[in-house]
Coordinates of C-alpha atoms in Angstrom, one line a residue:
Chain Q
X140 CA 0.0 24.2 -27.7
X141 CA 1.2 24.2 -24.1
X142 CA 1.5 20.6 -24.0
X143 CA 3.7 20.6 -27.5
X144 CA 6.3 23.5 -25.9
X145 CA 6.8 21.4 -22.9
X146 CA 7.5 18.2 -24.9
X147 CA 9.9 19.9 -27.2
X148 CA 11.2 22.3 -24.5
X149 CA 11.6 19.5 -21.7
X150 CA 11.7 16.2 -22.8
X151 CA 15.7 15.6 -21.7
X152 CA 14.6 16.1 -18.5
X153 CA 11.4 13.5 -18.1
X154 CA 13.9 11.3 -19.9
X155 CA 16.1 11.4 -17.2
X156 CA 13.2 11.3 -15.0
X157 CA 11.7 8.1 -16.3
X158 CA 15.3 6.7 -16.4
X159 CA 15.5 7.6 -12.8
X160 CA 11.8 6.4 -11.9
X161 CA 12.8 2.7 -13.8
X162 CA 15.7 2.4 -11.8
X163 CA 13.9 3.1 -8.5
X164 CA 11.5 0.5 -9.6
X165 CA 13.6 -2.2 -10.4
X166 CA 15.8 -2.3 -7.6
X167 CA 13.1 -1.7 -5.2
X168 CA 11.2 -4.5 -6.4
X169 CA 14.1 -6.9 -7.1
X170 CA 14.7 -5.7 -3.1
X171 CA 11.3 -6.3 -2.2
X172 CA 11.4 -9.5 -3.1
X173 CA 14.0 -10.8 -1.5
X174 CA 13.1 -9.5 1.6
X175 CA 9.6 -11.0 1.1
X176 CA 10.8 -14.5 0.3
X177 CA 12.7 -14.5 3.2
X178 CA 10.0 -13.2 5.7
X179 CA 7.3 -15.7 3.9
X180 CA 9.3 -18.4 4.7
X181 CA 10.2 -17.2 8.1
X182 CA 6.4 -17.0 8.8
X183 CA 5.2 -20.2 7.7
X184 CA 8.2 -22.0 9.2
X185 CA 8.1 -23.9 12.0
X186 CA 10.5 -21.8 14.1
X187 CA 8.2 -19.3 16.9
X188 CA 10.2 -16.4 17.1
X189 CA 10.8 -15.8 13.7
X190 CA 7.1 -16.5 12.9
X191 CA 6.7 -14.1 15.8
X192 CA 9.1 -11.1 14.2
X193 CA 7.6 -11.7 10.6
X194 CA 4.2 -11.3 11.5
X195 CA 4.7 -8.4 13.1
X196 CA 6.8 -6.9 11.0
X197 CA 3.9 -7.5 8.7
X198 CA 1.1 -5.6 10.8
X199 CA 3.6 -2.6 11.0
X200 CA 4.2 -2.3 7.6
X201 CA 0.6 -2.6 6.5
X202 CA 0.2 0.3 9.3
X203 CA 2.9 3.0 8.1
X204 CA 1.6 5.6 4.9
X205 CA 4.9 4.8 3.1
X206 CA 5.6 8.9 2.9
X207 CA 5.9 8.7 6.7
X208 CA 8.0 5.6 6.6
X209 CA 10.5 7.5 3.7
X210 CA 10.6 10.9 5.6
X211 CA 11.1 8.6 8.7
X212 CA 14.4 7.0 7.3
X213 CA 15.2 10.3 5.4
X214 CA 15.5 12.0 8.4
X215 CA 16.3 9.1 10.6
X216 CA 19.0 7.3 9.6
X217 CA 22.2 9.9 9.7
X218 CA 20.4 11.1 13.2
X219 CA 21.9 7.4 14.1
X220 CA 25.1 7.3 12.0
X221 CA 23.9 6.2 9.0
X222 CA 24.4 8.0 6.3
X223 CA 23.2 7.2 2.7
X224 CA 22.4 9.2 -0.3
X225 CA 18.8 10.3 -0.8
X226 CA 17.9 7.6 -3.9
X227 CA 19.4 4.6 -1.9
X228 CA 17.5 5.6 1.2
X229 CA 14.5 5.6 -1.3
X230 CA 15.1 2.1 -2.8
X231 CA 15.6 1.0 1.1
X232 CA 12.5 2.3 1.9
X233 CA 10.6 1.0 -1.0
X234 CA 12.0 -2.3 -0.5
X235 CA 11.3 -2.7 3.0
X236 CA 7.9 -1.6 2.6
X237 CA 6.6 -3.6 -0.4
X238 CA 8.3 -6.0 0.7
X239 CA 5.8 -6.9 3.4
X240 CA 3.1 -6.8 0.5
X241 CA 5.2 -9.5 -1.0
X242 CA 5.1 -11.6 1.6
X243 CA 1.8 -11.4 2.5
X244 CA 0.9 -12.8 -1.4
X245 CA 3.4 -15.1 -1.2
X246 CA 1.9 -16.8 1.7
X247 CA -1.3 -16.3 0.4
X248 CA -0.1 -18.6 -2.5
X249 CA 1.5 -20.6 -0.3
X250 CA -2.1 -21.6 1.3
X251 CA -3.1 -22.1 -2.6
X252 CA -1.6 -25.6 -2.6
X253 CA -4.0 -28.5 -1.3
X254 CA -3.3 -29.8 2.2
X255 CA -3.1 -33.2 0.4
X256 CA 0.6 -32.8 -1.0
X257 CA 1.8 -31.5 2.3
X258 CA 0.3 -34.6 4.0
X259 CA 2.1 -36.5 1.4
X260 CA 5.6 -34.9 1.4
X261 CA 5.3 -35.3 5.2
X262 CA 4.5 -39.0 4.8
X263 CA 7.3 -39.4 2.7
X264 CA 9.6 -38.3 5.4
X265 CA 10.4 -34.9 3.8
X266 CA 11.7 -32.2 6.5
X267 CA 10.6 -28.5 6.3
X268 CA 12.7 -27.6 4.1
X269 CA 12.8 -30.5 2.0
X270 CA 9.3 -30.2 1.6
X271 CA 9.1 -26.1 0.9
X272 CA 11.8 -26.5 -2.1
X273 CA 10.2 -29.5 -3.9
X274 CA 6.7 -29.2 -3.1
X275 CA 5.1 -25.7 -1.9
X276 CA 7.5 -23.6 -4.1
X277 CA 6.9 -25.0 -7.0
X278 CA 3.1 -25.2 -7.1
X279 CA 2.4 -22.0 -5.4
X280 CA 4.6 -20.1 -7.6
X281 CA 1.8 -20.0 -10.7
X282 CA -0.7 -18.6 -8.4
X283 CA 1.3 -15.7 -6.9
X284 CA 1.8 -14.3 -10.2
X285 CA -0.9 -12.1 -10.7
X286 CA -0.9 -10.5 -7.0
X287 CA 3.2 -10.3 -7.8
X288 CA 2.2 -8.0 -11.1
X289 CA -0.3 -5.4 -8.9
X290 CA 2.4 -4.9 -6.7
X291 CA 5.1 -4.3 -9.3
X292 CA 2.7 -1.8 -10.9
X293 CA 1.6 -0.2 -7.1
X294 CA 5.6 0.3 -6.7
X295 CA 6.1 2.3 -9.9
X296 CA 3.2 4.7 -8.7
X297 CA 5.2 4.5 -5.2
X298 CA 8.1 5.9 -6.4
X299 CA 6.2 9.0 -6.8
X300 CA 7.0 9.8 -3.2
X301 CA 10.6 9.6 -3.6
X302 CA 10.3 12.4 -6.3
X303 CA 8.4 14.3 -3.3
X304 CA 11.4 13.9 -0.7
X305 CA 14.3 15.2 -3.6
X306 CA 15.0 11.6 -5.3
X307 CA 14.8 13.1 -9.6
X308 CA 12.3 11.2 -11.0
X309 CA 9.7 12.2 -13.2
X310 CA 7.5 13.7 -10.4
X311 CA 10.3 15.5 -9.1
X312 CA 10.9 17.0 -12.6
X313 CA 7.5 17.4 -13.0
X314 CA 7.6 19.8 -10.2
X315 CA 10.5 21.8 -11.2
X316 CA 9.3 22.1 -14.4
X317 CA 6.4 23.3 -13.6
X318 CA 7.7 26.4 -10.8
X319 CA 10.0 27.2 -14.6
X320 CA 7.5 27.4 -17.2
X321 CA 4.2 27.8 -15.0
X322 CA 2.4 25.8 -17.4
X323 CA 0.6 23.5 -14.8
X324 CA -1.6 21.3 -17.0
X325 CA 0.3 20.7 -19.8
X326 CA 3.6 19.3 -17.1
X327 CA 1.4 17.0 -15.4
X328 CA -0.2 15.5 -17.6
X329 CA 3.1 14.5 -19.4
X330 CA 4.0 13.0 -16.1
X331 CA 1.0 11.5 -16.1
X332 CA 1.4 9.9 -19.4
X333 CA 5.0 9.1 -18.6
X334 CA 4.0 7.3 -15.3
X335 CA 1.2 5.2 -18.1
X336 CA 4.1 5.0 -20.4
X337 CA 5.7 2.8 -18.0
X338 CA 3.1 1.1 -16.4
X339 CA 1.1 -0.3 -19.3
X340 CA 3.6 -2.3 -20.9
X341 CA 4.9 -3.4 -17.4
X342 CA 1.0 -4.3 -16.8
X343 CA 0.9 -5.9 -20.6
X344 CA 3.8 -7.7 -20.2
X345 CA 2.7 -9.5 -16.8
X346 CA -0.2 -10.1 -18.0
X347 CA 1.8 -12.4 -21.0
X348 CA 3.4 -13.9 -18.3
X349 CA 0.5 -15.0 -16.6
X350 CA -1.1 -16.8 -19.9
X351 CA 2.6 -18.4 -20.8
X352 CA 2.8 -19.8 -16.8
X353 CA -1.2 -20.6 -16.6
X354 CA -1.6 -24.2 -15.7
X355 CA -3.6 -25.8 -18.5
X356 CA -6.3 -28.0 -17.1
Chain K
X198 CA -2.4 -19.0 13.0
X199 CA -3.3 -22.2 15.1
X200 CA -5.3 -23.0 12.0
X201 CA -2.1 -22.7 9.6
X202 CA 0.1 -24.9 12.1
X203 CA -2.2 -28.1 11.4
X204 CA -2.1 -27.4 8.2
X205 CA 1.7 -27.1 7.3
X206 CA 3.3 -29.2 10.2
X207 CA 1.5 -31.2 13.2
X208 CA 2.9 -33.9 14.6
X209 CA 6.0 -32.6 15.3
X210 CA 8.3 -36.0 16.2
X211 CA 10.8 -35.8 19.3
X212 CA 14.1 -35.0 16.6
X213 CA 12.3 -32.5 15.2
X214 CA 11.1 -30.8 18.2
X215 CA 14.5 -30.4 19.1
X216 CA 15.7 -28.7 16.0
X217 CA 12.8 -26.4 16.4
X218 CA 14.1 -25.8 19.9
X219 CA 17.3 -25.3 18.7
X220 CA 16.6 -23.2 15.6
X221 CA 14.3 -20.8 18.0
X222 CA 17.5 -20.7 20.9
X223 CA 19.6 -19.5 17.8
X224 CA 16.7 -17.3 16.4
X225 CA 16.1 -15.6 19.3
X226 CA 19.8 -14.9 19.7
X227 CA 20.2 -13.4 16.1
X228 CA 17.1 -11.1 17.3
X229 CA 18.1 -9.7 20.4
X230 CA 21.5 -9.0 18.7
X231 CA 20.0 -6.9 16.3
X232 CA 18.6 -5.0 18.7
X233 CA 20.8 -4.5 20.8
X234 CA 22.8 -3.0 18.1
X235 CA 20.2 -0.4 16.8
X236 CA 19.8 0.0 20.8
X237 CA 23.4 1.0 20.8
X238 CA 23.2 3.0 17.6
X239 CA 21.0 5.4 19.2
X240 CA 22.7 5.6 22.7
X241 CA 26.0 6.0 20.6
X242 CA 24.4 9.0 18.6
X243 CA 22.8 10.6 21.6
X244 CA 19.4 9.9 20.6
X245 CA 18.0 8.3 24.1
X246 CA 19.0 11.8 25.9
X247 CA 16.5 13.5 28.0
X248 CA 16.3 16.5 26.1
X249 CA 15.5 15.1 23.3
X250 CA 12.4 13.7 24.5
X251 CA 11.1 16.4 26.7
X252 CA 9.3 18.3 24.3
X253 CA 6.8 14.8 24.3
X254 CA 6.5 15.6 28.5
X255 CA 4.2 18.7 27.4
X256 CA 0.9 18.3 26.9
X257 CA 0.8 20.9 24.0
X258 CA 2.6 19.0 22.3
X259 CA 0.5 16.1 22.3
X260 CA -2.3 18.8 21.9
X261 CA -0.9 19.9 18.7
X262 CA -0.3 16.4 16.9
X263 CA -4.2 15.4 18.1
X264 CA -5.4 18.2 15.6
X265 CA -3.4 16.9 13.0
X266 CA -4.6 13.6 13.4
X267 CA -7.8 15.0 13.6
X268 CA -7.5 17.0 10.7
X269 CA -6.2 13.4 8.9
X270 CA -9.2 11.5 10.1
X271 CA -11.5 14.7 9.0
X272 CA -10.0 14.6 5.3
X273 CA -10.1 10.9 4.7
X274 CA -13.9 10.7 6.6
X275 CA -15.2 13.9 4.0
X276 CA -12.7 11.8 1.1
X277 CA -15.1 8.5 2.1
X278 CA -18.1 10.2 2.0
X279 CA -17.9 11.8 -1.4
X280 CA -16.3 8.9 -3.5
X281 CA -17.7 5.7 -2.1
X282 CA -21.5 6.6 -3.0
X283 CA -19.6 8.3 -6.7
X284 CA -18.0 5.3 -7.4
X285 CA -21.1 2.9 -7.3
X286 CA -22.4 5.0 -10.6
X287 CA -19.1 4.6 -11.9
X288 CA -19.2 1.2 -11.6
X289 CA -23.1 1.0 -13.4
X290 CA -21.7 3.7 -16.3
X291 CA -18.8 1.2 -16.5
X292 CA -21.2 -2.2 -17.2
X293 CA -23.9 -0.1 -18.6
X294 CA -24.0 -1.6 -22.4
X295 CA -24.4 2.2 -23.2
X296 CA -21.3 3.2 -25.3
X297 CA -21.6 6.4 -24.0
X298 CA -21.9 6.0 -20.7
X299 CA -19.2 3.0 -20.7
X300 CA -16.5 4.5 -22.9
X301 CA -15.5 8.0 -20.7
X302 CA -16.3 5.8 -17.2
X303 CA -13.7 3.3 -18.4
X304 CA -11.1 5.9 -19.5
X305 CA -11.8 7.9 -15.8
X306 CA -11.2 4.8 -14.3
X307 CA -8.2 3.6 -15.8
X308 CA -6.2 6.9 -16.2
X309 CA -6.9 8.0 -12.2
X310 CA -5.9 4.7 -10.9
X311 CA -2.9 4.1 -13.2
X312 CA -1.2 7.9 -12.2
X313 CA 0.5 8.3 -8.9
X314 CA -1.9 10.3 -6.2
X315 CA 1.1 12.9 -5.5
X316 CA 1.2 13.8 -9.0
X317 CA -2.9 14.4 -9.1
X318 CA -3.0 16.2 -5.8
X319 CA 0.2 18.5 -6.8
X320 CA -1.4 19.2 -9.8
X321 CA -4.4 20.5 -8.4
X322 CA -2.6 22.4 -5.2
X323 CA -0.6 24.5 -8.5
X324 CA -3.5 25.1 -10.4
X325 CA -6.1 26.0 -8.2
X326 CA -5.3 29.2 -6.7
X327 CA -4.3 31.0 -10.0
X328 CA -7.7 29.9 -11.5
X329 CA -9.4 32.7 -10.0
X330 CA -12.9 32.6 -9.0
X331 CA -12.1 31.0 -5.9
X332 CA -9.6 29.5 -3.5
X333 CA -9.4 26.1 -2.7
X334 CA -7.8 25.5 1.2
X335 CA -5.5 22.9 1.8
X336 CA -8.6 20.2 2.4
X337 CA -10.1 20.3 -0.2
X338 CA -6.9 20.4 -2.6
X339 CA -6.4 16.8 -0.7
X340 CA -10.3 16.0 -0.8
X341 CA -10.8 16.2 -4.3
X342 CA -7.5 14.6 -4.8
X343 CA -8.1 12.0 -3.1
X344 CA -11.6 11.6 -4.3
X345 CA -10.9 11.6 -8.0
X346 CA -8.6 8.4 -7.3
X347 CA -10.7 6.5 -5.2
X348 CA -13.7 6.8 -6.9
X349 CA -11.7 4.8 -9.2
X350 CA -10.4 2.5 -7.1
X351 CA -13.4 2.3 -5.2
X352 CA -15.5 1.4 -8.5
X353 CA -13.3 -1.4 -9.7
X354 CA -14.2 -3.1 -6.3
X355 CA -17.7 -2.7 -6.6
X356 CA -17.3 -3.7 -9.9
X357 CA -15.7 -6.9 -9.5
X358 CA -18.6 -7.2 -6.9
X359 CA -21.3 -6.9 -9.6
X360 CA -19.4 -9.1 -11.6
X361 CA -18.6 -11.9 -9.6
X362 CA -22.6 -12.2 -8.9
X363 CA -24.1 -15.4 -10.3
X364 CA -26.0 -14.2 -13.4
X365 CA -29.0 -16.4 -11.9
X366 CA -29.6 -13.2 -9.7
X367 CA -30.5 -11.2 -12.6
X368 CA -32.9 -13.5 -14.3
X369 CA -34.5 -14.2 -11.3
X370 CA -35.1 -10.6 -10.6
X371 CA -36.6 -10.3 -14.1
X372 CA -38.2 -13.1 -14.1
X373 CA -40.3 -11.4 -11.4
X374 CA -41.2 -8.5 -13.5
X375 CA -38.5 -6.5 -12.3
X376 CA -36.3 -3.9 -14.6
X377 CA -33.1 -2.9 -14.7
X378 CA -33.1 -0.5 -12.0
X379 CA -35.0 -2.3 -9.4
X380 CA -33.0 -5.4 -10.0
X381 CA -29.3 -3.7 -9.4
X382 CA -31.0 -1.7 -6.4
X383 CA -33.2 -4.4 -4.8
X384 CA -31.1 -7.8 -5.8
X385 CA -27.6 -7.2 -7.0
X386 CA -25.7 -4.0 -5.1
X387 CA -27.0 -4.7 -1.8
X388 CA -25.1 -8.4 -2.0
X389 CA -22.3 -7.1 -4.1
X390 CA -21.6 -4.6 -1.8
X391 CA -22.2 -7.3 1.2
X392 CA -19.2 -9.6 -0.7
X393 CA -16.8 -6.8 -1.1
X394 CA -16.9 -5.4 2.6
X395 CA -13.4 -6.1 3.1
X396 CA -12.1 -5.5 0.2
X397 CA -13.5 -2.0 1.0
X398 CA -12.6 -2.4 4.4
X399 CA -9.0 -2.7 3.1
X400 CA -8.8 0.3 0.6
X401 CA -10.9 2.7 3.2
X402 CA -7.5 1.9 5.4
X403 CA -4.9 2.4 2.2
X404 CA -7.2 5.9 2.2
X405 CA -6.7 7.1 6.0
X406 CA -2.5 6.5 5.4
X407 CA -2.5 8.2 1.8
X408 CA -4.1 11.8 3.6
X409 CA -0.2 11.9 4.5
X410 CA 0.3 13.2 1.3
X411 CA -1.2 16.3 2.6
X412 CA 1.9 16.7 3.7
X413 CA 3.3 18.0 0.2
X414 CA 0.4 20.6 -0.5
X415 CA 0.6 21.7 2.6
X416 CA -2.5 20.8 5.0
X417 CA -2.3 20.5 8.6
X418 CA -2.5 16.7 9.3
X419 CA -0.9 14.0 11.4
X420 CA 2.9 14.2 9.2
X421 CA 2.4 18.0 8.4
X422 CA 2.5 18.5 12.2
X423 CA 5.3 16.1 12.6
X424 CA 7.0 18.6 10.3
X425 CA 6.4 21.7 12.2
X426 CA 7.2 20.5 15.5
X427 CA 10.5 19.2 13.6
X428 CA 11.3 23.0 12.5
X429 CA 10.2 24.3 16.1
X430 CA 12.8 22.0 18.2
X431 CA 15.0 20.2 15.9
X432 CA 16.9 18.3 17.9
X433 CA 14.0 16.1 18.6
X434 CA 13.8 15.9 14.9
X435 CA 14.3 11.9 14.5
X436 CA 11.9 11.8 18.1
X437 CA 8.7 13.3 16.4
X438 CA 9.0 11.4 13.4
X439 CA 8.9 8.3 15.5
X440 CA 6.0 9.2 17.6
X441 CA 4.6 10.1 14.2
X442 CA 5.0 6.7 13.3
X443 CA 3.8 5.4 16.0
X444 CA 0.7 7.1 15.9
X445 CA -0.3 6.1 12.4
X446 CA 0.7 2.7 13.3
X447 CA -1.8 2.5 15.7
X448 CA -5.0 4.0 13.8
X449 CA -4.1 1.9 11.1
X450 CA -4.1 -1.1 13.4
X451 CA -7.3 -0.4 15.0
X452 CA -8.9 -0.7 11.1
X453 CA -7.4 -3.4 10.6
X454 CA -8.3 -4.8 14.5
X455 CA -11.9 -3.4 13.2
X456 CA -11.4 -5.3 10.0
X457 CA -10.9 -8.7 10.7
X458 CA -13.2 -8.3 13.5
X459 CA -16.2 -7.9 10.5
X460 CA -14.8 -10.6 8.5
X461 CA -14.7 -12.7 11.6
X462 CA -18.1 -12.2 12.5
X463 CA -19.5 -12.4 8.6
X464 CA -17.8 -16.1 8.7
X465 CA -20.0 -16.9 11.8
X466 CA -23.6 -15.5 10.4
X467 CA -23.0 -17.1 6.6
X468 CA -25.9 -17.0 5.2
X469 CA -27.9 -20.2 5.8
X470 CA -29.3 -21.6 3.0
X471 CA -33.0 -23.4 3.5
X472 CA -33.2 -27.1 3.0
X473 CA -34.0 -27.9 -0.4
X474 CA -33.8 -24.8 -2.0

């Protein structure tokens, strides 16, 4: 009965919650992989110091709870004259945290590829470069797409925390609602089911994906 | 790394060498530029000044965040403790062929570890006082949390463990006369649970970081502290967060120092396997 009110009562507002949550998640993963591109290439390249500054820029994202990391930037950045709202601050954060996850599959695909085509495309007098656009990249991109899919999914629950620092998405409504109507079970489980709502097709959909770019053999 | 060097580039020719001493001269210069201008954003915004970064000079201080990480280590070792040995018979219910036992271990599994922790954990911090009988402190809101996702989590793992057995195991064991149970417990879990060490390894460490949600219910760990020292001196606001930061960073990094030690040391003892066998 509970459960009914709320829908019928509230459903604008999880609306614009889920609108705001699908935003978050798209841009932060669109972000994260960009930046995880560029750091997988920088740390399989052949260049020390950026090997050096991806690796550990690795290690110390793998070691930061990404609530500290947000409240960290939250807080942080206007101390040091930077000053940006509270949802771009999120997407920053997500971004820059994920995106370590990203590279760390990407270069786990990367090692996917059999040492016998890099011999090759090094025989062949292929540079670096040469080598990573028409030889790695192309046959280590089928095998980083299921890791790719967990960590789209992992970022939509992630964005959970930038509903706890102020960001409106559905657990941030799911917390005002609740302090209005004081009807504790039936708001969280619809956010619960919202947050499914979103990340079972996105699951679904990935996993599609995955069949359609499967190598046959 | 040594490893992944031979294997993407060696023999580095005399041209080539000199790009890569060229590229690093450049990299290196890109790098130091960087820092030196978030150097200068925090000189430029006062953040370097000495009394800002007194309050770390007094031992209380450093008294006072101990506890909290304390407290974070206490929820996440009592968190361990309750859901690892849990999700094992979530993991059997799960396989069991047992409709009954399968069908609600499948649903636990997949609602808890497709919904967002803070959501869970809020949930129960709102509900839990006003349902009477008794109250639940700030640990336990976190514990149980915490516990009803990872036993999910922790039971796909061991799962995929199970799973990823040779089915050889099993007929062997029964082909010895034993049943069921004495096969899983005797034969299968013990090397399941030997094959996903770090897997575990690596969730027990996604567990220690997520007790920072305690922060929203409230309980008294690591970034809860952080918090309160904020609202007790807030110039030194950006400060604490750092050393915050820092010292997550660095239990995190011991697990993970602890981590690959085990896997390191599993790669030397593989089991040997006796000639003709």
């Amino acid at each position: 009965m509970d459960f009914i009110y709320i829908v019928s009562e509230y459903w604008p507002m999880f609306l614009r919650g889920a609108e705001m949550t699908i935003f978050l998640t798209v841009t932060s993963a669109l972000l994260a992989f960009f930046i995880g591109a560029v750091v997988a290439v920088m740390r399989i390249g052949p260049i020390p110091p950026l090997r050096a500054v991806a690796s550990v820029y690795i290690e110390i994202m793998r070691a930061i709870p990404l609530l500290a990391l947000i409240i960290l930037f939250l807080v942080g950045l206007p101390k040091v004259g930077v000053f940006y709202s509270t949802t771009i601050t999120a997407i920053l954060t997500l971004g820059i945290y994920t995106g370590a996850y990203v590279a760390e599959a990407l270069r786990a695909g990367f090692r996917t590829v059999p040492k016998g085509q890099i011999e090759a495309a090094r025989a062949l007098g292929m540079t670096f470069g040469k080598m990573f656009k028409n030889v790695l990249l192309p046959q280590s991109i089928r095998s980083v797409i299921p890791p790719m899919g967990n960590l789209l999914v992992s970022n939509i629950k992630a964005t959970a925390l930038a509903g706890a620092v102020g960001v409106q998405e559905i657990y941030w409504v799911a917390s005002r609602v609740n302090f209005d109507s004081a009807r504790s079970l039936a708001v969280f489980l619809l956010a619960a089911l919202c947050y499914l709502a979103i990340a079972l097709p996105t699951g679904f959909l990935w996993n599609k994906l995955e069949v359609r770019m499967q190598i046959v053999r | 790394m040594s490893k992944e060097k031979d294997f993407l580039f060696d023999d580095i020719g005399p041209i080539a060498q000199r790009r890569v001493w060229i590229g690093s001269a450049i990299a290196t210069l890109i790098i130091l530029w960087v820092m030196w201008i978030v150097i200068q954003r925090f000189a430029d915004n006062g953040q370097f000044e000495l009394r800002r970064w007194e309050l770390f000079a007094h031992p209380g201080t450093w008294k006072f965040l101990a506890g909290g990480l304390a407290n974070t280590l206490k929820a996440a070792a009592i968190t361990a403790c309750i859901s690892f040995p849990l999700s094992i018979f979530m993991a059997l219910a799960r396989l069991s062929k047992n409709p009954i036992l399968s069908k609600p271990a499948v649903a636990f599994v997949e609602f808890f570890r497709s919904m967002p922790l803070v959501i869970l954990i809020l949930f129960i911090a709102v509900s839990a006082p006003t349902t009477g009988i008794f109250k639940l402190s700030g640990l336990w809101v976190l514990v149980i949390g915490m516990s009803m996702y990872y036993i999910a989590v922790f039971s796909e793992v061991v799962r995929a463990g199970i799973i990823s057995l040779p089915s050889g195991q099993r007929e062997a064991a029964m082909a010895l006369g034993m049943n069921y149970r004495q096969s899983m417990r005797l034969i299968e879990l013990p090397q399941a649970l030997y094959a996903m060490t770090p897997a575990i390894m690596s969730q027990l460490l996604f567990l220690v970081q997520d007790t920072s949600i305690g922060y929203i219910i409230p309980y008294e760990e690591l970034l809860r502290r952080g918090k309160n020292i904020e609202s007790y001196q807030p110039i030194s606001i950006l400060q604490t967060y750092l050393v915050v930061t820092l010292v997550y960073a660095i239990v995190s990094l011991s697990l993970l120092w602890l981590t690959n030690r085990i896997e390191r040391s599993r790669e030397l003892a593989t089991p040997r396997i006796p000639k003709g066998a």
